[in-house]
Amino acid sequence: MITINNKKDCTGCHACSNICPKSCISMDSDSEGFWYPVVDYNECIKCGLCIKVCPIINKKTVKNEPKAFACTNKDDAVRMESSSGGIFTLLAEEVIDSGGVVFGAGFDGDFNVIHSSADKKEELEKFRGSKYVQSKIGDEYKKAKEYLNKGVKVLFSGTPCQIGGLKSYLGREYDNLLCIDNICHGVPSPRIWRKYVDYREKIAGAKTKNINFRWKDAGWSGYSLAFYFENGKEYRETVGNDPYMKAYLKNICLRPSCYECEFKTLNRQSDLTLGDFWGVNSILPNFDDNKGTSLVFVNSKVGEAFFNKISDKMNKTEVDINRAVVYNSSAIKSSAYNPKRGKFFEDSEKLSFDKLVSKYCADSIIVKVKRILRKILKP
Ligand SMILES: Cc1cc2nc3c(=O)[nH]c(=O)nc-3n(C[C@H](O)[C@H](O)[C@H](O)COP(=O)(O)OP(=O)(O)OC[C@H]3O[C@@H](n4cnc5c(N)ncnc54)[C@H](O)[C@@H]3O)c2cc1C
Ligand code: SF4
Ligand code: SF4
Ligand code: SF4
């Protein structure tokens, strides 16, 4: 049965817990707040299926020739609600229009991030927008398989390791499956995210009503994290100043597997990959209106067929993939390990959120000077 000797060798994908015929694997949080499989040895029948489906133990190599595109959804309202160019919504609507079901990451009632499914367009809102925290798969691979076996079209979206886990769990190809992954910086700890939500609610004196990780009204490139509270209060702070996003982008609270990610490659298991086209203002300056442009990799024939189906609903231009990833190294390179990570997690129990982040994620003098200069020089 599955045993984790080194935490970096488990992405928390849930393939092992979904396959177990005795349901004797629970995914439990460790002290940092990341899920790992824990086997109930009294129930285990030693069938070995959990080892057989683990995508880290059974590495899969794929060889494809992806094409890359700069894309924007022609519907500006959807684009503004989405993280980059709003391409996920177009694909999801296409699948639902053909009677299919969409799996993705959304908030539960307490703003924890979980995977679930939707078979109506009105429900897609819950998946729209990136949530920068690890999403819990739960039993969703099992549910996706049930739909696939009934011949229902399934769109499954997730991080590259979640798509790797799904493919491994399914164990065979399905004609009715479309897999979408994202360019992935890494996933922060759900426990640190919980601490942050609690901290914001304490300051606001109310429960959270909604959260937007990518509030773009002041522009896509200078996006903010926004909280809306039940008492009408709001909190908004730019990505460079919000303490949670600071901790995320300083790589201090990522899952151990994210520092040596095996899924960062241009030869992906997904059919389509979505990301922010951060280099668009240099590569295609006329395309950039600062409302968000997606970088889309078309990885497979299935992906190409779906991409062509939504073509008339988006603006798109093909780009050289190698040039595009120069501006988006997360596509192919793991985030650098932060040497203060261990101490950060140790102190995370004791310190309040603001004190924790000021202690471990303070900006360097250079960054501070640059920020002051930007303010002074701003026209
Ligand atoms: C954890 C994470 C890290 C990312 N890192 C990068 C990066 O470094 N560089 C880059 O260019 N792009 C990154 N992205 C992708 C980017 O933020 C957009 O999600 C992507 O461009 C799709 O945008 P969209 O406008 O088409 O659709 P949107 O509506 O913004 O996308 C929503 C899609 O994201 C999925 N999703 C949301 N949150 C999660 C989650 N926690 N786990 C799994 N799936 C999720 C939803 O299921 C849905 O499929 C990251 C996304 C996530 C979730
Ligand atoms: S060996 Fe079989 S029964 Fe035991 S934990 Fe793994 S999948 Fe479950
Ligand atoms: S199948 Fe996924 S969750 Fe289970 S041990 Fe392997 S990587 Fe971890
Ligand atoms: S960086 Fe790699 S291991 Fe971490 S969430 Fe993304 S795909 Fe998974």
Coordinates of N, CA and C and ligand atoms in Angstrom, one line a residue, residues 2 4 9-17 27 37 50 53-56, ligand 3:
I2 N 0.2 2.4 -0.3 CA 1.0 3.6 -0.6 C 1.6 4.1 0.7
I4 N 4.3 7.4 2.0 CA 5.0 8.6 1.6 C 6.3 8.7 2.4
D9 N 7.4 13.8 -3.0 CA 6.9 12.8 -3.9 C 5.4 12.6 -3.9
C10 N 4.7 13.5 -3.3 CA 3.2 13.4 -3.3 C 2.6 14.8 -3.6
T11 N 1.8 14.8 -4.7 CA 1.2 16.1 -5.1 C -0.2 16.3 -4.4
G12 N -0.7 15.2 -3.7 CA -2.0 15.3 -3.1 C -3.1 15.2 -4.1
C13 N -2.8 14.5 -5.2 CA -3.8 14.4 -6.3 C -5.1 13.6 -6.0
H14 N -5.0 12.8 -5.0 CA -6.2 11.9 -4.6 C -6.4 10.7 -5.5
A15 N -5.5 10.4 -6.5 CA -5.8 9.2 -7.3 C -5.8 8.0 -6.5
C16 N -4.9 7.9 -5.5 CA -4.9 6.7 -4.6 C -6.2 6.5 -3.8
S17 N -6.6 7.6 -3.2 CA -7.8 7.5 -2.4 C -9.1 7.2 -3.2
M27 N -7.4 11.2 3.0 CA -6.4 12.3 2.7 C -6.4 13.2 3.9
P37 N -2.0 10.9 1.7 CA -2.8 9.7 2.0 C -2.4 9.0 3.3
C50 N -3.4 1.3 -5.2 CA -3.0 2.7 -4.9 C -1.6 3.0 -5.4
V53 N -1.7 3.4 -9.4 CA -2.3 4.6 -10.0 C -1.5 5.9 -9.6
C54 N -0.5 5.8 -8.7 CA 0.1 7.0 -8.3 C 1.0 7.6 -9.5
P55 N 0.7 8.8 -9.9 CA 1.4 9.3 -11.1 C 2.8 9.7 -10.8
I56 N 3.2 9.7 -9.6 CA 4.6 10.0 -9.3 C 5.4 8.7 -9.3
Ligands
SF4_3 S1 -1.7 9.1 -6.0 FE1 -1.5 11.3 -5.7 S2 -2.1 11.6 -3.6 FE2 -1.7 9.4 -3.8 S3 0.4 9.2 -3.1 FE3 0.4 9.5 -5.3 S4 0.7 11.7 -5.7 FE4 0.1 11.4 -3.5

